[in-house]
XYZ file of C-alpha atoms in Angstrom:
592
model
C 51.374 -3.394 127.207
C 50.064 -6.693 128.538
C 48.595 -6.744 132.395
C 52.277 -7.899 134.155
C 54.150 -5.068 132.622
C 51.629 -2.742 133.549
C 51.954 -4.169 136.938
C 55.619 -4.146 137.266
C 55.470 -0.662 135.861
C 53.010 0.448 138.741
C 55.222 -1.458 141.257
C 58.232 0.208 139.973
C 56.126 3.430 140.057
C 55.473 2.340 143.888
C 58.860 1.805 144.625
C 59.733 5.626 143.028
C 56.945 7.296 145.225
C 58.062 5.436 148.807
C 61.395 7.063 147.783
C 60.581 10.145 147.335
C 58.108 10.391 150.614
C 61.054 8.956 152.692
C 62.933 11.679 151.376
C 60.557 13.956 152.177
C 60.269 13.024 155.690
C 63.851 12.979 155.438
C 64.115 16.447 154.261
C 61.271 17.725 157.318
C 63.693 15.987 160.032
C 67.213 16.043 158.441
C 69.940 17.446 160.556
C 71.743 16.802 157.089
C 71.844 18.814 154.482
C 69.676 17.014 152.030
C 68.284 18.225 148.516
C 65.891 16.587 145.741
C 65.769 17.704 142.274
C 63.102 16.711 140.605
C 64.667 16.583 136.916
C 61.239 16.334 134.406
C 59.394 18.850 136.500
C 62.636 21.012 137.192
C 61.515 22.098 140.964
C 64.057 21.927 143.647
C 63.418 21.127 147.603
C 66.446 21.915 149.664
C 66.230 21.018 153.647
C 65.413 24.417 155.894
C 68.937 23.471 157.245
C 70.844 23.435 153.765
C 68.984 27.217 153.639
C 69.486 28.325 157.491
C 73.565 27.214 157.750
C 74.544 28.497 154.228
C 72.239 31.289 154.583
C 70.812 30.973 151.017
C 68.152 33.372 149.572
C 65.784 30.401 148.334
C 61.728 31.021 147.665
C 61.136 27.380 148.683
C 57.777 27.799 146.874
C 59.066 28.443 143.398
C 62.637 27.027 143.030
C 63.645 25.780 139.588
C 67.365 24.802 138.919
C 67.359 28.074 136.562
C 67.111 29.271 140.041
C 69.563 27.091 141.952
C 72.014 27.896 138.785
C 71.769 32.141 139.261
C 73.031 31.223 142.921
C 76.342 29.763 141.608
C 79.330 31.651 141.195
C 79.747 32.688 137.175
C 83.243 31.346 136.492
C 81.748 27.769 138.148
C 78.595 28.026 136.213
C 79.927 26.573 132.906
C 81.451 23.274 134.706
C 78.265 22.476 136.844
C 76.183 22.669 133.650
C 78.203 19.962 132.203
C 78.469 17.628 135.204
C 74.420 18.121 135.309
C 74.086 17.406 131.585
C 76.150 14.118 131.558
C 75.090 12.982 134.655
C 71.493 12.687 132.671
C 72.581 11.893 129.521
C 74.491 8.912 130.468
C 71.990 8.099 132.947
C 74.338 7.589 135.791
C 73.756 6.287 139.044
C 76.429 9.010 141.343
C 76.641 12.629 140.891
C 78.971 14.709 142.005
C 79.924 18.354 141.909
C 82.001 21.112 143.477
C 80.907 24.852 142.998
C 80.672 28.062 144.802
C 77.130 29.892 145.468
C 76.278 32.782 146.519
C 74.661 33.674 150.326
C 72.073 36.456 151.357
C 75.399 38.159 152.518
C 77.025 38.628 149.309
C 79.415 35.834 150.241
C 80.386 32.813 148.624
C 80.409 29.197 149.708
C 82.091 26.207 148.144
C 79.886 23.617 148.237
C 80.721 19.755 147.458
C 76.931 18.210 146.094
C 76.451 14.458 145.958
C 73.542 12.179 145.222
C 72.109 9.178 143.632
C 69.469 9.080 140.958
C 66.025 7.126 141.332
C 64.897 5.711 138.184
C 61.319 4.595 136.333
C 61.034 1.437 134.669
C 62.366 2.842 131.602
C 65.348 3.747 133.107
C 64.688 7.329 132.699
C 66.209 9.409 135.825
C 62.715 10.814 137.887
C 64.496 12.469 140.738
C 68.295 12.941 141.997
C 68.584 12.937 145.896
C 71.225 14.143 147.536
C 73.164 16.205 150.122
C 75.359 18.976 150.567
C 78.569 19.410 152.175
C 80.220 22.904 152.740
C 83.825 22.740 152.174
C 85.087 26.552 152.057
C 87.432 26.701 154.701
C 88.891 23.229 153.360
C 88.582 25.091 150.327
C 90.202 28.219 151.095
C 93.416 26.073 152.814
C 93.650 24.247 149.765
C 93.936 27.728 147.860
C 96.204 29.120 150.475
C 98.101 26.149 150.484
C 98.655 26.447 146.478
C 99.409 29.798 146.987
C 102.386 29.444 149.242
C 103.863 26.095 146.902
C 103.104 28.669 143.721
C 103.569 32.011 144.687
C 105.984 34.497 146.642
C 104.911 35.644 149.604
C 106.693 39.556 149.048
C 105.798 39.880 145.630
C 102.861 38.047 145.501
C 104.324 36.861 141.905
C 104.577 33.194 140.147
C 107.732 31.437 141.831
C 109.482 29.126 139.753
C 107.328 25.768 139.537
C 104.384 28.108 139.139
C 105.817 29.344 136.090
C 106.810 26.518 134.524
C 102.883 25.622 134.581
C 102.510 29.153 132.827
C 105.311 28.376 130.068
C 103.573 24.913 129.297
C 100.444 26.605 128.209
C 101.761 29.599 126.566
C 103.652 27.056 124.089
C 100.333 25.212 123.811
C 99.153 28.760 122.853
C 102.032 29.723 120.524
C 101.323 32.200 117.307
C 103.326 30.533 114.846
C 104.370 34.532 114.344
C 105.088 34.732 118.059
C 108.866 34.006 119.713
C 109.562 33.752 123.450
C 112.554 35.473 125.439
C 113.300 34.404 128.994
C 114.395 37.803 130.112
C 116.366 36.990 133.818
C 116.746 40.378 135.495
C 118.791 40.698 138.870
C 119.221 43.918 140.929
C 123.232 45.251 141.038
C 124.579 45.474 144.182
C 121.272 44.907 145.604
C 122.924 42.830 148.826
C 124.934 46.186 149.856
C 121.964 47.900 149.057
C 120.668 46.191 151.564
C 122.624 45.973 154.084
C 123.571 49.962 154.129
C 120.034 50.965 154.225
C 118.489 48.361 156.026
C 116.722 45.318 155.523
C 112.891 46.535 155.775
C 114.366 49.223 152.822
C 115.725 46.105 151.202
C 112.604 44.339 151.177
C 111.093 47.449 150.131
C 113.166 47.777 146.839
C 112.143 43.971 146.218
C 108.419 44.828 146.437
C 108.137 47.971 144.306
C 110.525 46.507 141.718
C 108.228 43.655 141.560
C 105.237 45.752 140.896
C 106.998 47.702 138.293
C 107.926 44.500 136.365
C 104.181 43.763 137.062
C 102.905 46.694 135.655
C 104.921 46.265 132.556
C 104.807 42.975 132.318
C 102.110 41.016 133.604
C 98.944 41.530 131.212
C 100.246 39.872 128.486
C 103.363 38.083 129.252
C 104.188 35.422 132.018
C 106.537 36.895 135.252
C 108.235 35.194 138.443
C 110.650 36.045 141.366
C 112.719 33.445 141.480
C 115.661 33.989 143.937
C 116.136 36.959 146.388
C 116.755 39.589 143.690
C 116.066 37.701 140.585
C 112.985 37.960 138.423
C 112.261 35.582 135.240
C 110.205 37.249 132.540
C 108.460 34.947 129.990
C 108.425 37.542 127.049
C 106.690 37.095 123.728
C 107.170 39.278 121.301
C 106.757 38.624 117.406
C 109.053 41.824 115.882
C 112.339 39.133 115.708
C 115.479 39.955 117.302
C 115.211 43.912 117.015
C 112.125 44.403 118.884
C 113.502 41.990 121.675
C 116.676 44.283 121.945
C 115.035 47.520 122.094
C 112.737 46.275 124.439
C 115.696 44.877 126.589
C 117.134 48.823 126.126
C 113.794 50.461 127.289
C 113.574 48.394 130.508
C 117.317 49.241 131.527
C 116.668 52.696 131.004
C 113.737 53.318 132.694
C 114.656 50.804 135.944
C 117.952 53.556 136.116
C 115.076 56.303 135.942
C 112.823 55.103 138.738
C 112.511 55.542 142.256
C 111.900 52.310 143.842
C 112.775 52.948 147.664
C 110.223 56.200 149.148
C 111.512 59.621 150.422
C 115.241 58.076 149.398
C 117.312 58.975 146.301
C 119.178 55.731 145.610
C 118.647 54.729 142.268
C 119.427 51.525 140.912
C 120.680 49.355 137.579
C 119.954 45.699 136.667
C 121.977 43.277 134.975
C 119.673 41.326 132.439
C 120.935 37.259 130.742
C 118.465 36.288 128.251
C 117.723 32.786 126.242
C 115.470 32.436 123.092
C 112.964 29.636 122.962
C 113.420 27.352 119.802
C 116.913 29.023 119.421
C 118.886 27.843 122.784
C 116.711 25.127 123.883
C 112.987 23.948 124.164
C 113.242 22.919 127.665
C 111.776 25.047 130.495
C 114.851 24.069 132.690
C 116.956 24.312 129.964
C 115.977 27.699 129.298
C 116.342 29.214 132.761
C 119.923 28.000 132.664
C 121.407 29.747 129.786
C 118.930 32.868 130.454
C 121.302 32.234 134.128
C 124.381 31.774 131.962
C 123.984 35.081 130.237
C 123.523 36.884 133.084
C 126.057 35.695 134.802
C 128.183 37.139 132.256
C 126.457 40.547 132.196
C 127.405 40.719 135.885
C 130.677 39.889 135.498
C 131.550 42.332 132.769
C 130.664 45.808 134.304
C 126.593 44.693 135.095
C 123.849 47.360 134.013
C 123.560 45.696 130.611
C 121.862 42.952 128.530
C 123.387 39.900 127.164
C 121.947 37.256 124.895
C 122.928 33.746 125.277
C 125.436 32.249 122.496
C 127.098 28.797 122.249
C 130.739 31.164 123.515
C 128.654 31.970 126.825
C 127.775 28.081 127.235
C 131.581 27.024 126.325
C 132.803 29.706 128.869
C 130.969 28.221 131.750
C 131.622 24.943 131.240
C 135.076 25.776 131.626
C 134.791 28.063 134.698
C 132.934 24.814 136.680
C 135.417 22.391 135.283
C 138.102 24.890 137.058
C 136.047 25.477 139.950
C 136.087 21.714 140.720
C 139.571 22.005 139.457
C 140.451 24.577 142.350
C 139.228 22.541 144.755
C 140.612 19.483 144.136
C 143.940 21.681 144.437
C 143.482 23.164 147.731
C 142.785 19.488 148.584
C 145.427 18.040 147.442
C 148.258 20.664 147.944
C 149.263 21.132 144.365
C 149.478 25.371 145.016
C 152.945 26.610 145.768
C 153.816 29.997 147.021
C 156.554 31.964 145.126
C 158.239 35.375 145.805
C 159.067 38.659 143.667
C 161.498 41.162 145.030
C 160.754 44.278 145.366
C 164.511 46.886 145.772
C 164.748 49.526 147.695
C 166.176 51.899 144.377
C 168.168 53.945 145.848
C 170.425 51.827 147.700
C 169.898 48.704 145.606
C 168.653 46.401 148.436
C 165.780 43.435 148.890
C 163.731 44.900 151.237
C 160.836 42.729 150.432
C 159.199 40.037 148.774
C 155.490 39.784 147.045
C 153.707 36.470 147.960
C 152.526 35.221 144.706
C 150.567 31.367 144.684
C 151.495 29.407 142.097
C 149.911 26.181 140.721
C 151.176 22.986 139.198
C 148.428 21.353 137.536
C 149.327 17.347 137.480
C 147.864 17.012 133.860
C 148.341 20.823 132.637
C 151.545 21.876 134.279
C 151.448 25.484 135.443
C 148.762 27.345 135.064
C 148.855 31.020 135.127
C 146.696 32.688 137.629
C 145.023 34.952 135.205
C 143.289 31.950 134.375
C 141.743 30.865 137.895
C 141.973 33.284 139.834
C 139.468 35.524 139.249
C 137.409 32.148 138.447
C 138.011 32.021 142.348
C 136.619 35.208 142.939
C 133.656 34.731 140.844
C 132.944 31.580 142.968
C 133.649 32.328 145.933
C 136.508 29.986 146.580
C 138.806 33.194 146.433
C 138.036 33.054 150.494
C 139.494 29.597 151.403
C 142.202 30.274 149.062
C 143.658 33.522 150.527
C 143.517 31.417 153.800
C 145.262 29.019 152.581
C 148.093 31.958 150.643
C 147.805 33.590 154.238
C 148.689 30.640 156.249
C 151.542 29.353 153.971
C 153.047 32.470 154.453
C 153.031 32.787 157.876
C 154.498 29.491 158.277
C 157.365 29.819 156.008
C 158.064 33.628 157.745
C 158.303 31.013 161.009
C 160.819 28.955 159.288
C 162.515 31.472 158.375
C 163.077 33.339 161.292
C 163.741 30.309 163.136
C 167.005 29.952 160.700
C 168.138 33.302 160.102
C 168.057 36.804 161.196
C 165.244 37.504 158.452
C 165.368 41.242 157.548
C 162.932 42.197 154.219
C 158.980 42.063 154.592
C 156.580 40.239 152.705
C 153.773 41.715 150.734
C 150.685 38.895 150.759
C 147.337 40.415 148.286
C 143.959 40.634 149.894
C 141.213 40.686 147.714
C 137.979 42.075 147.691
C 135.846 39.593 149.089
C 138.423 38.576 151.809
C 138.186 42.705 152.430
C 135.007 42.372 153.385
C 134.399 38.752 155.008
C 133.858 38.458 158.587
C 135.756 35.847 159.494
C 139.332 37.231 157.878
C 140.341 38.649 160.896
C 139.855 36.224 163.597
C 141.991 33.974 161.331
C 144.798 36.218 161.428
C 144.636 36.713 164.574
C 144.644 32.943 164.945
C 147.823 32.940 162.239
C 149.837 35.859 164.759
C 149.043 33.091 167.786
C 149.570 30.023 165.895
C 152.909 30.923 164.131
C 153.884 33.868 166.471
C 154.716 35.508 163.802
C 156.177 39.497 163.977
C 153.023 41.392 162.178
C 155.237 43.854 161.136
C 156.947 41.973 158.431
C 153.689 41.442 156.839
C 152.445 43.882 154.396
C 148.419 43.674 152.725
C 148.058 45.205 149.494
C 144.663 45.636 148.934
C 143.862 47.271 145.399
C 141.746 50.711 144.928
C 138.262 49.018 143.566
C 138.172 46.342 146.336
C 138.352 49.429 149.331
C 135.814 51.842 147.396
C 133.275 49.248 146.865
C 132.200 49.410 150.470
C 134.284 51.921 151.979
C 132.782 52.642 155.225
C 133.378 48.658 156.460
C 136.827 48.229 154.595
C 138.161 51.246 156.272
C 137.023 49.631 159.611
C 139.065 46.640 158.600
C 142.183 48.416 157.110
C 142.171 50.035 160.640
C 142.263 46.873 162.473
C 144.565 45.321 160.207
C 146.725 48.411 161.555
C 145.735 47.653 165.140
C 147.040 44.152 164.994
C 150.584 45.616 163.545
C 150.372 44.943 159.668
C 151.213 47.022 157.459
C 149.139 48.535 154.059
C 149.719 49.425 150.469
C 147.315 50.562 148.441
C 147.781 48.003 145.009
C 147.468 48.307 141.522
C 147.112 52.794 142.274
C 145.505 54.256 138.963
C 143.309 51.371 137.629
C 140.384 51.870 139.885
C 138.995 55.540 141.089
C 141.777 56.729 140.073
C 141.760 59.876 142.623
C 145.052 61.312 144.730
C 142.763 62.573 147.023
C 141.518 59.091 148.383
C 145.233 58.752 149.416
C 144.364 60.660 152.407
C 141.479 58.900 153.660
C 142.957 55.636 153.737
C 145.427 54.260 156.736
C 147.870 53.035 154.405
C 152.071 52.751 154.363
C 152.491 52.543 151.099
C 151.222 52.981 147.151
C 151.761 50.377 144.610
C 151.844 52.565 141.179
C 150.250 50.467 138.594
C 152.344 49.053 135.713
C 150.281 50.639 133.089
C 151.586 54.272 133.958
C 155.325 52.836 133.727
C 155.113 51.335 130.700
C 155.382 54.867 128.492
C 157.535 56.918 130.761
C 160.380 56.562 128.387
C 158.163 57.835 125.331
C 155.299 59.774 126.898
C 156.124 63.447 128.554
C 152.622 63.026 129.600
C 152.932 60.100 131.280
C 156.507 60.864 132.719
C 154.825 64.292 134.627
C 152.218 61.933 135.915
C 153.784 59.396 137.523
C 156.263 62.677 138.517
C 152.683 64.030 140.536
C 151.386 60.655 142.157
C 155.181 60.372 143.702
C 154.867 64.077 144.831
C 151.523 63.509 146.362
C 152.275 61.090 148.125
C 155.438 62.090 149.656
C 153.927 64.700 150.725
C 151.451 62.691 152.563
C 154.673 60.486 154.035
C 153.588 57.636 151.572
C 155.966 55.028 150.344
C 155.696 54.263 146.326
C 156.418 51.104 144.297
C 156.063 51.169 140.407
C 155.252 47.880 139.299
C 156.330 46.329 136.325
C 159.649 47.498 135.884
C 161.084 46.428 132.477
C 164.173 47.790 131.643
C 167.143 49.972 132.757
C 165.473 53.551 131.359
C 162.307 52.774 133.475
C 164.624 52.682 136.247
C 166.682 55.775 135.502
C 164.034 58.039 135.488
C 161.970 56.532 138.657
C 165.609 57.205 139.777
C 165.085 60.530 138.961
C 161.666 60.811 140.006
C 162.766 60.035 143.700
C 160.867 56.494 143.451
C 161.312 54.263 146.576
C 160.730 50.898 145.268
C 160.702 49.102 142.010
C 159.181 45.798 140.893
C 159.375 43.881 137.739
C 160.715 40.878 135.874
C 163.732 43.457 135.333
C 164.174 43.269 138.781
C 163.364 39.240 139.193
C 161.192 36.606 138.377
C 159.025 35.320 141.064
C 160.807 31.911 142.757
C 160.184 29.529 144.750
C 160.973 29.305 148.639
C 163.937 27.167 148.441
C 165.688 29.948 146.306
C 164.119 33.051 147.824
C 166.099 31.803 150.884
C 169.062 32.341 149.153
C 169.117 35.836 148.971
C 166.596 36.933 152.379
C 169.595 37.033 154.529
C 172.134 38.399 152.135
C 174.276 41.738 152.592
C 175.725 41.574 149.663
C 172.448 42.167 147.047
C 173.389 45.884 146.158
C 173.513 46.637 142.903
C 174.107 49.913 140.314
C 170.505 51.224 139.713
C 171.590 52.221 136.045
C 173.696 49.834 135.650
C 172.017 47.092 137.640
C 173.752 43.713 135.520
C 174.871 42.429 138.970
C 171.989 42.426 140.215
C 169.925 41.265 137.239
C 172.468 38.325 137.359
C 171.697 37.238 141.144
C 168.009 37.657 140.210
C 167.945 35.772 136.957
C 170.037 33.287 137.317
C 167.544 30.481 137.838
């Protein structure tokens, strides 16, 4: 080395040392928190603030970074090394690093460390100065933050987007032995649930139903709560299609086995739609919508069970939300039509009333049956604005009517289940009585056996205001839900509607025939009218006849029409007919 590079090399030197003793100084007077790391000797000065504010245990006398690293937190540990080891093997000029470290206390502090290197003349790194800045409670917001954008606040499980993260990795992660399920669970009845014990029980059922999911769950499969009482279950299992079934069984039984709500004996059943990665879709989206699909359908037919997605399920539900917008479109432009069935008194062979039955004329598919939409309209909920509209129809053609006749028959309009239990049905009839003043004792609700039972204690409050207002009741479709004659005497009903199912073998069945012979008994005796549906043909008649049956119902007895030829025969005194014979009548009835 010639005399000017030894020169510059002592200059440079120079230059090295006056940075270092200003950082010194620095370091004596700093109300900053200001470090040096001496990187070939491996000592460390921190500032007696750095020390005093994050209340570090240093021994400023002997303080290597072996020493600085046993202060940092063990998961962190790992990541700092690296930053450390690039930052001097690429010779950098900035360093930067965010870790936690541990205080006298036991506590730990995040701390955000930056500084520049000072360099020799070969470039080599001498000494990294810098400062730290303590950013925990920035820190901790940032975590609580994340949190409450990836985690439910009950549960303290993975919401949705927080999942999705979870499913990314897991396929990342993916045996090529391995499958994944997503296994959608969702509590049964949980709203009335609920509301009958409370909310703070409801909210209790939610939280120990999470931590039993947890429990079974959570160590080595992926687990969210993504609606009210809906939980998403990322489940891998490697057994194929057997092992995911029985595991689907297990998990039904037990749930029905547990206690979930303390010092109460409720017990409760779950309703489980499940997709198969690879099978039904790769998409995480994707996924969650035909696991969604499939339970759907497990709710709809009788709940407490499992269902796997298939191509049927998808085909289904397409259809339902083509009708649903279908069914809208409908009520918007008018295209329902109310028709009425007669229903004759038997002995005396009169109309005494008419069943309000909607009708719709599709403009591309003609008539449409309403098997097929309405309980699409239940299922949706559009069920509500429907009966409204049935309801209002109704009253207005009754107000035609009367307006042009002495009208002397009743009308019999359905209710169903969810317009048993809205809140808002009866303001609007009340609203109906004042708007089309309208006698409410013409009116008859049927209301059917399953709808009443399903919440009794708040239907029976609005069967008896129904009453209070002047309708009448009949208890529809008798025999297809609980199926008990000793519910007839709880209810504030006029009348029971026997269903057409125990007509239909009278004629063959003695079985049957004794029966029918003890639901008419009963409920005479507990001054109940009866009407046996689905009357269809003149022996079903003769022995309902013989039976001491009030009313009968069927196409035998008519076809459901329209207004315009209902009118016809409202107002007539000359509709008696032969109840065994009955071709007059079947005549009048059929002839259009």
């Amino acid at each position: 080395m010639n005399r000017k590079h030894i020169f510059e090399a002592q200059e440079e030197m120079s230059d090295v040392n006056v940075i270092s003793e200003t950082y010194n100084q620095l370091l004596e007077d700093s109300v900053d928190n200001l470090w040096k790391w001496h990187v070939k000797d491996d000592w460390i000065n921190i500032s007696m603030r750095d020390q005093s504010q994050l209340e570090l245990e240093i021994d400023a006398n002997d303080f290597s970074l072996e020493s600085w690293k046993s202060l940092i937190h063990p998961h962190d540990r790992e990541d700092a090394e690296k930053v450390w080891a690039q930052f001097i093997l690429h010779k950098r000029e900035k360093y930067e690093n965010l870790y936690r470290v541990i205080n006298k206390s036991g506590a730990y502090k995040w701390l955000l460390s930056k500084g520049r290197a000072v360099k020799n003349a070969g470039n080599e790194i001498v000494y990294i100065i810098g400062y730290h800045i303590d950013v925990t409670e920035k820190y901790i917001l940032k975590e609580e933050l994340y949190s409450l954008s990836h985690y439910d606040k009950l549960t303290h499980l993975a919401n949705k987007d927080k999942l999705k993260h979870d499913f990314e990795l897991i396929i990342q992660n993916l045996k090529a032995s391995s499958e994944i399920a997503f296994i959608q669970v969702d509590i049964d009845n949980f709203g009335y649930i609920s509301n009958t014990l409370g909310h703070e029980m409801g909210y209790e059922l939610i939280k120990n139903f999470a931590k039993f999911l947890s429990e079974r769950y959570m160590k080595t499969h992926a687990i969210a709560r993504i609606n009210e009482d809906e939980f998403l279950i990322i489940y891998e299992f490697n057994g194929g299609r057997n092992e995911l079934e029985k595991e689907l069984a297990e998990v039904l039984h037990q749930i029905k086995n547990t206690g979930f709500i303390t010092d109460n004996e409720t017990r409760i059943s779950c309703s489980i739609g499940v997709s198969i990665y690879g099978v039904h879709g790769q998409d995480f989206y994707d996924l969650i919508k035909k696991s969604s699909t499939a339970l759907h359908s497990a709710k709809k037919n009788l709940k407490d069970q499992y269902i796997i997605y298939s191509q049927q399920l998808g085909t289904s539900v397409y259809y339902n939300m083509h009708m649903i917008n279908q069914i809208r479109m409908g009520l918007e432009d008018e295209a329902f039509e109310m028709y009425y069935q007669p229903i004759i008194h038997l002995k005396t062979g009169q109309l005494t009333s008419v069943e309000a039955l909607i009708r719709w004329n599709h403009p591309e598919n003609g008539f449409v049956s309403p098997d097929n939409f309405i309980p699409i309209a239940e299922n949706s909920g559009q069920i509500i604005q429907l009966e409204k509209w049935i309801f209002e129809n109704v009253f207005k053609q009754i107000r035609q009517w009367t307006m042009s006749e002495r009208l002397n028959i009743n009308f019999s309009i359905n209710m169903s289940a969810k317009g048993l239990v809205t809140g808002s049905i009866i303001p609007f009839l009340e609203s109906m009585l004042e708007k089309y003043q309208v006698d409410p004792s013409y009116i008859e609700f049927e209301v059917t056996e399953t709808a009443v039972f399903n919440n009794i204690e708040y239907t029976l409050s609005v069967l008896e205001k129904l009453k209070s207002l002047g309708f009448r009741l009949a208890l529809d479709d008798f025999g297809v839900g609980y199926s008990s004659l000793s519910y007839l005497s709880i209810l504030p009903i006029d009348k029971v509607k026997l269903d057409r199912k125990f007509i239909c073998n009278i004629e063959r069945s003695e079985r049957d025939f004794l029966l029918v012979k003890s639901i008419i008994d009963t409920a005479h005796n507990l001054n109940l009218e009866i009407v046996a549906e689905g009357i269809e043909n003149t022996r079903q008649v003769e022995l309902l006849n013989e039976l001491n049956c009030d009313y009968i119902q069927g196409y035998h007895c008519g076809r459901p029409q329209d207004a315009r030829l209902t009118s016809l025969f409202i107002n007539s005194k000359n509709n008696a007919y032969d109840p065994i014979v009955s071709h007059k009548f079947k005549k009048k009835w059929r002839q259009e």
